[in-house]
Amino acid sequence: MKTFTAVFIKQVKDSLRNLPSLMVILIYPAVAWIMITAMGSQEDMSGFFVPVFAAMHCSFAPIMISSSILSEEKEKGTLRSLMMAGVSMVNYLISISVFVVLAAMLTGSLFLMMDHSTSSYAVTFTLAMLAGEVLSTLAGLCIGIYSKNVAAANGMAVPVGLVLALLPMLARFNDGIAKAAEYTYSGQISHLLEGGDVTAKAICVMAAYFAALWAVLIFLFKRSSME
Amino acid sequence: MNNGSVISLEHVTRSFGDRLILKSVSLNVNKGEIFGLLGPSGAGKTTIINILTGQLSCGGSAEIFGVSCGKIGGEVYRRTGAVLDNCGLYERLTCADNLRLYARIHGVAFSRIKEALALVGLDGCEGKKVKALSKGMKQRLALARAILHKPELLFLDEPTSGLDPATAAEIHSLMNDLRRDGTTVFLTTHNMDEAYRMCDRIALLSDGTIVECGEPGELCRRHCSTSELRIVAVDGEKLSIANTPENAEAVAGLIRGGRLQSIHSSEPDLGTVFLRLTGKELDK
Ligand SMILES: Nc1ncnc2c1ncn2[C@@H]1O[C@H](COP(=O)(O)OP(=O)(O)O)[C@@H](O)[C@H]1O
Ligand SMILES: [Mg+2]
């Protein structure tokens, strides 16, 4: 618990001073807000923008942030210092993940305030966002553990994050993409964020990703600690 | 393992891929001494520290405080501190925030932070961001972090490499203070003067094994009873001749023949000991 709090507090302070990561976590709520405000006088567009940007937010931001935190700590040698002070890798990963999910939820909650039509299914909306953030954080940790430095991590996190974030939006315009998007967790989450029903398929797809990402994470973790 | 040993390595091996870096390393570090591991860069000094701190697995037996290095837990980590070859500081955070993180991890009162900063000569730097510090200041901050929880054993991986002489001297004087308080120091360096002046005992690491181990003065006497003359001839040929009367004619011959470019007598220092034992230069 001591090391959990220590690393968590460190991360809060560090992220608040890290402009690029602040931007990543605020960009989608900010853009959504700007769009809604710009369209303000016309018909209420928030029902369209909020689910779209919320889906992008919860798939893109956690991947970027968790992978860059982890890879930066590896690159700068700060992780090794922590390990030598007796912080276990598992403890460290838990602290970082909790931080990333909380930060993404906090900024993600701005979406709920922008759009009143989501209030009828606020619980589903929140849970869907949470699920997306947990899955994306897992994916980000995989990338972070796999990469030796920040550049390598970004090189992987950006395309993965973009595909996950944009696929559900592009699915609106193309049937082929729509079919593919159904098999990504971000596609299912986007559907839930729009107020769609919680289907068995949605649960299955998300559970499959959850299991697969855990397996990859454990594999990469074992490999890195075998040294 | 004898009772005084804080660190004990027996026939430790380690390879990366198919490169055998440590062939068989055996050494003991006694409580309260400054122990120096001296070797050229790439010899495997950092690798040994990584093994001792449980970051790398190895063959043979490695123990610290009588615990096998593969099974180190919180108890041992609380008794050790380390300054690594790369400082491992959070650049965006202030000095105090960097230390607060470790104070929380070790369960040390925050009042100790000011104390530790003062010890390394960083008084008043609490609010400074690490990225605004010079290399020497960063190294001292890393040292403050390592001694924050008053460890019994301190690992210092080339703590003065690349630092100006004044900062290096400050770090040396701090090491002496720590020894006075009974802290055991495991120091790696490729600087023979540092090893000679600071260490109670040293081990010379070359080709994956410890080629010699003992008190620095003792080693010099044992291996450098005669000094050497290093001569460079005009044609670039390098000669190494023992500084003894029977070689006088050979040297004189070079001078008479106009072949002498430069001549140096090599002092009986650790560099010479290393050269004699391994045929390699230490400081390269
Ligand atoms: N993680 C690693 N993977 C592959 N090779 C490594 C690794 N760590 C160290 N080495 C190699 O082991 C040798 C010894 O490295 P190191 O212990 O850092 O030397 P020193 O600290 O004495 O300069 C070097 O040749 C280095 O390339
Ligand atoms: Mg080294």
XYZ file of C-alpha atoms and ligand atoms in Angstrom:
539
model
C 0.000 0.000 0.000
C 2.879 2.316 0.865
C 4.516 1.832 -2.522
C 1.148 2.037 -4.278
C 0.499 5.487 -2.787
C 4.071 6.627 -3.337
C 4.083 5.746 -7.049
C 0.532 7.041 -7.531
C 1.340 10.444 -6.030
C 4.555 10.624 -8.054
C 2.522 9.942 -11.196
C -0.079 12.610 -10.452
C 2.636 15.220 -9.963
C 4.609 14.101 -12.995
C 1.636 13.964 -15.367
C 0.439 17.417 -14.304
C 3.811 18.774 -15.416
C 3.824 16.807 -18.651
C 2.159 18.949 -21.297
C 1.891 16.340 -24.091
C 0.206 13.847 -21.802
C -2.167 16.514 -20.474
C -3.126 17.313 -24.038
C -3.761 13.700 -24.935
C -6.095 13.271 -22.005
C -7.975 16.533 -22.547
C -8.089 16.758 -26.334
C -11.263 14.749 -27.001
C -13.429 16.305 -24.278
C -12.126 19.711 -25.394
C -12.838 19.133 -29.080
C -16.295 17.749 -28.295
C -17.061 20.792 -26.198
C -15.868 23.159 -28.922
C -17.977 21.356 -31.567
C -21.070 21.414 -29.392
C -20.603 25.064 -28.523
C -20.002 25.965 -32.155
C -23.194 24.191 -33.219
C -24.967 25.529 -30.156
C -27.707 27.585 -31.745
C -28.635 24.914 -34.269
C -30.302 21.662 -33.358
C -28.737 19.785 -30.472
C -25.708 18.029 -31.940
C -24.337 16.882 -28.580
C -26.124 13.570 -28.977
C -23.934 12.930 -31.995
C -20.583 14.355 -30.899
C -20.483 13.102 -27.332
C -20.599 9.342 -28.047
C -18.164 9.701 -30.971
C -15.564 11.622 -29.012
C -16.125 9.654 -25.816
C -15.348 6.459 -27.736
C -12.171 8.003 -29.125
C -11.206 9.306 -25.700
C -11.519 6.011 -23.904
C -9.620 4.030 -26.509
C -6.876 6.461 -27.484
C -5.867 8.349 -24.322
C -5.191 5.389 -21.986
C -3.089 3.571 -24.598
C -0.946 6.629 -25.226
C -0.523 7.584 -21.610
C 0.161 4.211 -20.056
C 2.597 3.181 -22.782
C 4.502 6.448 -22.588
C 4.709 6.453 -18.776
C 6.121 2.931 -18.744
C 8.528 3.378 -21.650
C 9.795 6.695 -20.335
C 10.545 5.121 -16.956
C 12.475 2.387 -18.739
C 14.366 4.828 -20.939
C 15.336 7.175 -18.103
C 16.274 4.404 -15.688
C 13.737 5.584 -13.101
C 11.994 2.219 -13.160
C 15.215 0.413 -12.335
C 15.778 2.789 -9.428
C 12.298 2.034 -8.116
C 12.885 -1.717 -8.420
C 16.148 -1.365 -6.521
C 14.252 0.378 -3.736
C 12.070 -2.695 -3.452
C 9.043 -1.627 -5.528
C 7.825 -4.758 -7.277
C 6.898 -4.582 -10.951
C 3.374 -5.816 -10.173
C 2.879 -3.098 -7.563
C 4.212 -0.509 -9.943
C 1.935 -1.599 -12.800
C -1.108 -1.524 -10.511
C -0.331 2.039 -9.384
C 0.156 3.258 -12.922
C -2.972 1.540 -14.239
C -5.154 2.888 -11.464
C -3.793 6.340 -12.175
C -4.422 6.129 -15.920
C -7.964 4.759 -15.558
C -8.867 7.351 -12.909
C -7.428 10.202 -14.947
C -9.276 9.070 -18.069
C -12.526 8.640 -16.104
C -12.160 12.072 -14.554
C -11.722 13.812 -17.893
C -14.200 11.420 -19.502
C -16.869 12.495 -17.024
C -16.827 15.868 -18.757
C -18.712 14.177 -21.614
C -21.629 13.412 -19.313
C -21.892 17.079 -18.435
C -21.953 18.140 -22.080
C -24.828 16.013 -23.177
C -28.126 15.675 -21.393
C -29.465 12.987 -23.687
C -26.926 10.549 -22.234
C -28.371 11.051 -18.758
C -31.073 8.469 -19.442
C -28.384 5.827 -19.670
C -25.651 7.486 -17.614
C -24.789 4.245 -15.802
C -24.298 2.270 -19.035
C -22.372 5.205 -20.482
C -20.036 5.363 -17.493
C -19.520 1.612 -17.331
C -18.838 1.411 -21.065
C -16.271 4.151 -20.773
C -14.681 2.413 -17.800
C -14.493 -0.862 -19.715
C -12.874 0.889 -22.674
C -10.329 2.589 -20.452
C -9.398 -0.594 -18.614
C -8.921 -2.470 -21.899
C -6.931 0.366 -23.453
C -4.767 0.690 -20.355
C -3.967 -3.015 -20.595
C -3.051 -2.562 -24.257
C -0.886 0.458 -23.359
C 0.938 -1.517 -20.668
C 1.669 -4.278 -23.182
C 3.167 -1.745 -25.572
C 5.105 -0.068 -22.751
C 6.582 -3.332 -21.484
C 7.479 -4.406 -24.999
C 9.179 -1.124 -26.014
C 12.667 -0.121 -24.960
C 12.109 3.630 -25.174
C 9.489 6.331 -25.653
C 10.000 6.649 -29.395
C 9.423 2.931 -29.942
C 6.375 2.967 -27.667
C 4.821 5.946 -29.457
C 5.550 4.346 -32.814
C 3.303 1.504 -31.788
C 0.774 3.225 -29.538
C -0.192 5.919 -32.048
C -1.284 3.585 -34.875
C -2.946 1.091 -32.535
C -4.715 3.890 -30.688
C -5.798 5.602 -33.887
C -7.208 2.435 -35.423
C -9.156 1.649 -32.258
C -10.352 5.228 -31.917
C -11.292 5.905 -35.544
C -12.714 2.569 -36.626
C -16.073 3.035 -34.853
C -16.475 6.489 -36.372
C -15.563 5.367 -39.889
C -17.985 2.471 -39.450
C -20.798 4.988 -39.804
C -19.832 5.595 -43.422
C -18.740 2.178 -44.658
C -20.398 -1.213 -44.242
C -17.166 -3.174 -44.557
C -15.559 -1.152 -41.811
C -18.699 -1.501 -39.754
C -18.407 -5.297 -39.925
C -14.760 -5.118 -38.829
C -15.488 -2.604 -36.076
C -17.941 -5.024 -34.506
C -15.005 -7.220 -33.613
C -12.993 -4.514 -31.880
C -13.715 -3.619 -28.283
C -13.800 0.053 -29.195
C -16.510 -0.694 -31.781
C -18.678 -2.383 -29.173
C -18.023 0.330 -26.625
C -18.861 3.033 -29.118
C -22.175 1.256 -29.716
C -22.893 1.231 -25.972
C -21.933 4.888 -25.639
C -24.539 5.748 -28.271
C -27.117 4.196 -26.036
C -27.194 0.797 -27.724
C -28.347 -2.288 -25.844
C -25.912 -4.396 -23.889
C -25.837 -7.418 -26.174
C -24.291 -10.823 -25.548
C -22.016 -10.128 -28.475
C -20.742 -6.910 -26.908
C -19.964 -8.720 -23.655
C -18.232 -11.563 -25.517
C -16.070 -9.267 -27.641
C -14.972 -7.221 -24.639
C -14.315 -10.327 -22.524
C -12.256 -11.838 -25.334
C -10.113 -8.714 -25.601
C -9.772 -8.582 -21.842
C -8.540 -12.186 -21.702
C -6.256 -11.768 -24.723
C -4.679 -8.558 -23.430
C -4.078 -10.117 -20.013
C -2.430 -13.107 -21.653
C -0.155 -10.892 -23.747
C 0.664 -8.728 -20.727
C 1.576 -11.731 -18.592
C 3.636 -13.217 -21.395
C 5.578 -9.972 -21.963
C 5.947 -9.473 -18.221
C 7.373 -12.965 -17.712
C 9.715 -12.484 -20.618
C 11.028 -9.173 -19.297
C 11.544 -10.494 -15.772
C 13.310 -13.673 -16.934
C 16.533 -11.725 -17.563
C 30.072 -17.475 4.271
C 32.037 -15.866 7.104
C 30.236 -13.668 9.575
C 31.567 -10.287 8.518
C 30.467 -10.645 4.899
C 27.756 -8.331 3.646
C 28.183 -9.471 0.049
C 29.427 -12.825 -1.088
C 29.783 -13.996 -4.685
C 30.959 -17.483 -5.519
C 31.688 -18.557 -9.070
C 29.066 -16.189 -10.422
C 28.469 -16.460 -14.154
C 26.300 -14.461 -16.487
C 25.954 -14.261 -20.232
C 23.908 -12.104 -22.589
C 22.902 -14.143 -25.595
C 25.950 -16.259 -26.336
C 28.402 -13.699 -24.944
C 29.784 -14.863 -21.619
C 30.343 -11.607 -19.718
C 31.054 -13.007 -16.241
C 32.979 -16.276 -16.392
C 33.510 -16.896 -12.714
C 33.394 -14.064 -10.225
C 34.112 -14.723 -6.563
C 34.452 -12.011 -3.948
C 33.496 -11.056 -0.405
C 32.712 -7.625 0.962
C 33.085 -7.140 4.699
C 30.888 -5.033 6.900
C 31.953 -1.415 7.175
C 34.496 -1.310 4.361
C 34.612 0.614 1.119
C 35.078 -2.078 -1.479
C 36.095 -1.091 -4.985
C 35.416 -3.081 -8.114
C 37.891 -1.839 -10.651
C 37.731 -2.710 -14.324
C 37.659 -1.152 -17.782
C 34.264 -0.137 -19.148
C 32.372 -3.097 -20.532
C 34.025 -5.453 -18.032
C 30.718 -6.248 -16.332
C 30.765 -4.012 -13.252
C 27.210 -2.770 -13.689
C 26.139 -6.320 -14.450
C 27.512 -7.411 -11.051
C 25.571 -4.643 -9.292
C 22.426 -5.685 -11.153
C 22.937 -9.255 -9.988
C 23.572 -8.174 -6.397
C 20.435 -6.050 -6.300
C 18.278 -8.834 -7.647
C 17.675 -7.269 -11.074
C 19.430 -10.005 -13.048
C 19.632 -13.741 -12.585
C 23.014 -15.472 -12.593
C 24.791 -18.792 -12.308
C 26.756 -19.685 -9.179
C 25.908 -18.249 -5.803
C 25.330 -14.578 -5.020
C 24.296 -13.466 -1.538
C 23.682 -10.131 0.109
C 23.113 -10.011 3.889
C 23.081 -13.795 3.678
C 20.041 -13.775 1.352
C 20.322 -15.251 -2.113
C 20.166 -12.394 -4.643
C 17.380 -14.091 -6.574
C 15.116 -13.931 -3.498
C 15.660 -10.406 -2.215
C 12.592 -8.920 -0.547
C 11.560 -5.655 1.089
C 13.693 -6.318 4.162
C 16.959 -6.361 2.175
C 15.952 -3.426 -0.021
C 15.345 -1.319 3.096
C 18.942 -2.004 4.140
C 20.488 -1.067 0.781
C 20.728 2.057 -1.326
C 22.070 2.548 -4.821
C 23.342 5.247 -7.138
C 23.168 3.761 -10.613
C 25.181 4.636 -13.694
C 22.210 6.592 -14.973
C 20.760 8.666 -12.125
C 17.148 7.568 -12.586
C 15.650 10.873 -11.469
C 12.287 12.272 -12.555
C 13.296 15.277 -14.624
C 9.964 17.109 -14.434
C 9.723 16.821 -10.659
C 11.516 18.941 -8.088
C 14.367 17.655 -5.955
C 12.073 17.403 -2.949
C 9.386 15.525 -4.910
C 11.962 13.020 -6.133
C 13.026 12.400 -2.553
C 9.445 12.366 -1.215
C 8.683 9.445 -3.508
C 11.482 7.428 -1.931
C 10.695 8.662 1.583
C 7.175 7.239 1.108
C 8.507 3.971 -0.309
C 10.908 3.482 2.603
C 8.578 4.906 5.238
C 10.996 7.683 6.169
C 9.851 11.004 7.709
C 9.878 13.950 5.273
C 12.094 15.881 7.696
C 14.905 13.588 6.583
C 14.721 15.080 3.052
C 16.191 18.417 4.098
C 18.846 16.571 6.053
C 19.841 14.371 3.105
C 19.980 17.341 0.726
C 22.215 19.199 3.178
C 24.521 16.172 3.446
C 25.212 16.224 -0.291
C 25.522 20.006 -0.423
C 22.182 20.716 -2.087
C 20.756 22.883 0.685
C 17.934 25.037 -0.522
C 17.390 23.103 -3.748
C 14.125 21.504 -2.582
C 11.990 23.432 -5.052
C 14.334 23.201 -8.038
C 13.262 21.038 -10.949
C 15.683 18.231 -11.718
C 15.946 19.217 -15.379
C 17.410 22.553 -14.269
C 20.256 20.863 -12.382
C 23.809 20.349 -13.619
C 25.182 16.831 -14.052
C 27.100 17.085 -10.785
C 23.999 18.256 -8.908
C 21.940 15.412 -10.355
C 24.534 12.928 -9.219
C 24.474 14.426 -5.732
C 20.682 14.302 -5.688
C 20.832 10.630 -6.653
C 23.222 10.134 -3.755
C 20.868 11.969 -1.378
C 18.109 9.637 -2.512
C 20.299 6.580 -1.952
C 21.148 7.542 1.643
C 17.695 8.861 2.535
C 16.797 5.748 4.530
C 20.256 5.357 6.061
C 21.106 2.079 4.340
C 23.732 -0.275 5.768
C 25.002 -1.065 2.295
C 25.414 1.430 -0.505
C 26.050 0.580 -4.155
C 27.771 3.314 -6.119
C 28.129 2.654 -9.841
C 30.868 4.946 -11.166
C 29.606 7.789 -8.972
C 32.205 10.313 -10.117
C 32.568 9.450 -13.783
C 32.188 12.548 -15.924
C 32.098 14.909 -12.938
C 34.315 17.907 -12.293
C 37.085 17.345 -9.710
C 35.422 19.532 -7.085
C 32.146 17.576 -7.147
C 34.084 14.302 -7.223
C 35.999 15.405 -4.133
C 32.730 16.232 -2.358
C 31.369 12.796 -3.153
C 34.584 11.225 -1.858
C 34.369 13.136 1.387
C 30.764 12.036 1.794
C 31.863 8.430 1.259
C 34.378 8.840 4.049
C 31.644 10.198 6.340
C 29.482 7.210 5.502
C 32.297 4.783 6.279
C 32.780 6.519 9.619
C 29.116 5.831 10.367
C 29.649 2.159 9.576
C 28.033 2.041 6.113
C 29.440 -0.589 3.779
C 30.110 0.823 0.313
C 30.359 -1.204 -2.890
C 31.936 1.102 -5.425
C 32.601 0.406 -9.079
C 35.006 2.561 -11.012
C 37.449 2.578 -13.866
C 39.368 5.370 -12.206
C 42.417 3.902 -10.490
C 43.209 7.008 -8.424
C 39.735 6.953 -6.985
C 40.036 3.251 -6.167
C 43.459 3.754 -4.611
C 42.475 6.662 -2.421
C 38.973 5.659 -1.380
C 38.899 1.896 -1.020
C 39.865 -0.355 1.857
C 39.992 -3.263 -0.539
C 39.652 -3.570 -4.280
C 39.052 -6.308 -6.795
C 40.304 -6.113 -10.359
C 37.771 -7.378 -12.879
C 38.968 -8.449 -16.301
C 37.759 -10.984 -18.830
C 34.895 -12.059 -16.623
C 36.970 -12.976 -13.589
C 38.520 -11.304 -10.554
C 42.228 -11.318 -11.370
C 43.359 -9.814 -8.061
C 41.816 -8.722 -4.796
C 43.239 -6.980 -1.764
C 44.312 -3.671 -0.224
C 45.343 -1.207 -2.942
C 48.761 -0.425 -1.402
C 49.438 -4.104 -0.891
C 48.607 -4.906 -4.519
C 50.939 -2.211 -5.791
C 53.807 -3.454 -3.645
C 53.183 -7.033 -4.626
C 53.083 -6.425 -8.375
C 55.251 -3.384 -8.905
C 58.472 -4.021 -7.037
C 60.247 -2.500 -10.021
C 58.865 0.336 -12.067
C 58.674 0.247 -15.846
C 59.916 2.554 -18.519
C 57.523 3.121 -21.358
C 59.307 4.238 -24.440
C 57.982 5.358 -27.782
C 60.504 5.233 -30.595
C 60.600 7.687 -33.508
C 59.159 5.060 -35.830
C 56.184 4.648 -33.469
C 57.344 1.382 -31.936
C 56.281 1.046 -28.273
C 58.618 -0.563 -25.763
C 58.159 -1.427 -22.125
C 61.422 -1.971 -20.264
C 61.943 -2.702 -16.555
C 63.636 0.200 -14.780
C 66.751 -1.778 -13.713
C 70.525 -1.162 -14.097
C 70.967 -3.963 -16.605
C 68.571 -2.193 -19.016
C 70.513 1.090 -18.903
C 72.527 0.257 -21.993
C 69.471 -0.590 -24.059
C 67.896 2.785 -23.243
C 71.144 4.611 -23.815
C 71.437 2.877 -27.192
C 68.064 4.254 -28.218
C 69.054 7.765 -27.226
C 72.419 7.563 -28.993
C 70.804 6.237 -32.131
C 68.390 9.188 -32.103
C 65.446 6.778 -32.009
C 63.859 8.016 -28.781
C 60.619 9.958 -29.162
C 59.361 9.874 -25.563
C 60.119 8.089 -22.307
C 57.974 7.766 -19.192
C 58.544 5.920 -15.978
C 55.320 4.232 -14.953
C 54.590 4.705 -11.281
C 53.687 1.642 -9.251
C 49.951 2.408 -9.351
C 46.869 0.287 -9.852
C 46.876 1.006 -13.555
C 50.290 -0.635 -13.806
C 49.143 -3.556 -11.676
C 46.188 -3.998 -13.989
C 48.387 -3.781 -17.064
C 50.808 -6.371 -15.674
C 48.065 -8.781 -14.747
C 45.892 -8.492 -17.824
C 48.001 -6.875 -20.495
C 45.257 -4.258 -20.862
C 44.930 -0.581 -20.101
C 42.407 0.293 -17.422
C 41.437 3.775 -18.433
C 40.499 3.095 -22.012
N 20.895 -6.245 -20.972
C 21.983 -6.534 -21.708
N 21.860 -7.176 -22.891
C 22.944 -7.493 -23.633
N 24.206 -7.189 -23.292
C 24.409 -6.538 -22.144
C 23.309 -6.175 -21.285
N 23.823 -5.547 -20.202
C 25.159 -5.512 -20.376
N 25.523 -6.108 -21.533
C 26.902 -6.273 -22.024
O 27.686 -6.760 -20.956
C 28.957 -6.140 -20.947
C 29.226 -5.570 -19.580
O 28.388 -4.480 -19.359
P 28.439 -3.634 -18.037
O 28.204 -4.518 -16.880
O 27.495 -2.502 -18.201
O 29.947 -3.101 -18.031
P 30.604 -1.986 -17.117
O 29.581 -1.521 -16.131
O 31.762 -2.668 -16.467
O 31.049 -0.911 -18.025
C 28.956 -5.118 -22.059
O 29.682 -5.641 -23.134
C 27.516 -4.947 -22.421
O 27.386 -4.728 -23.797
Mg 28.756 0.382 -15.939
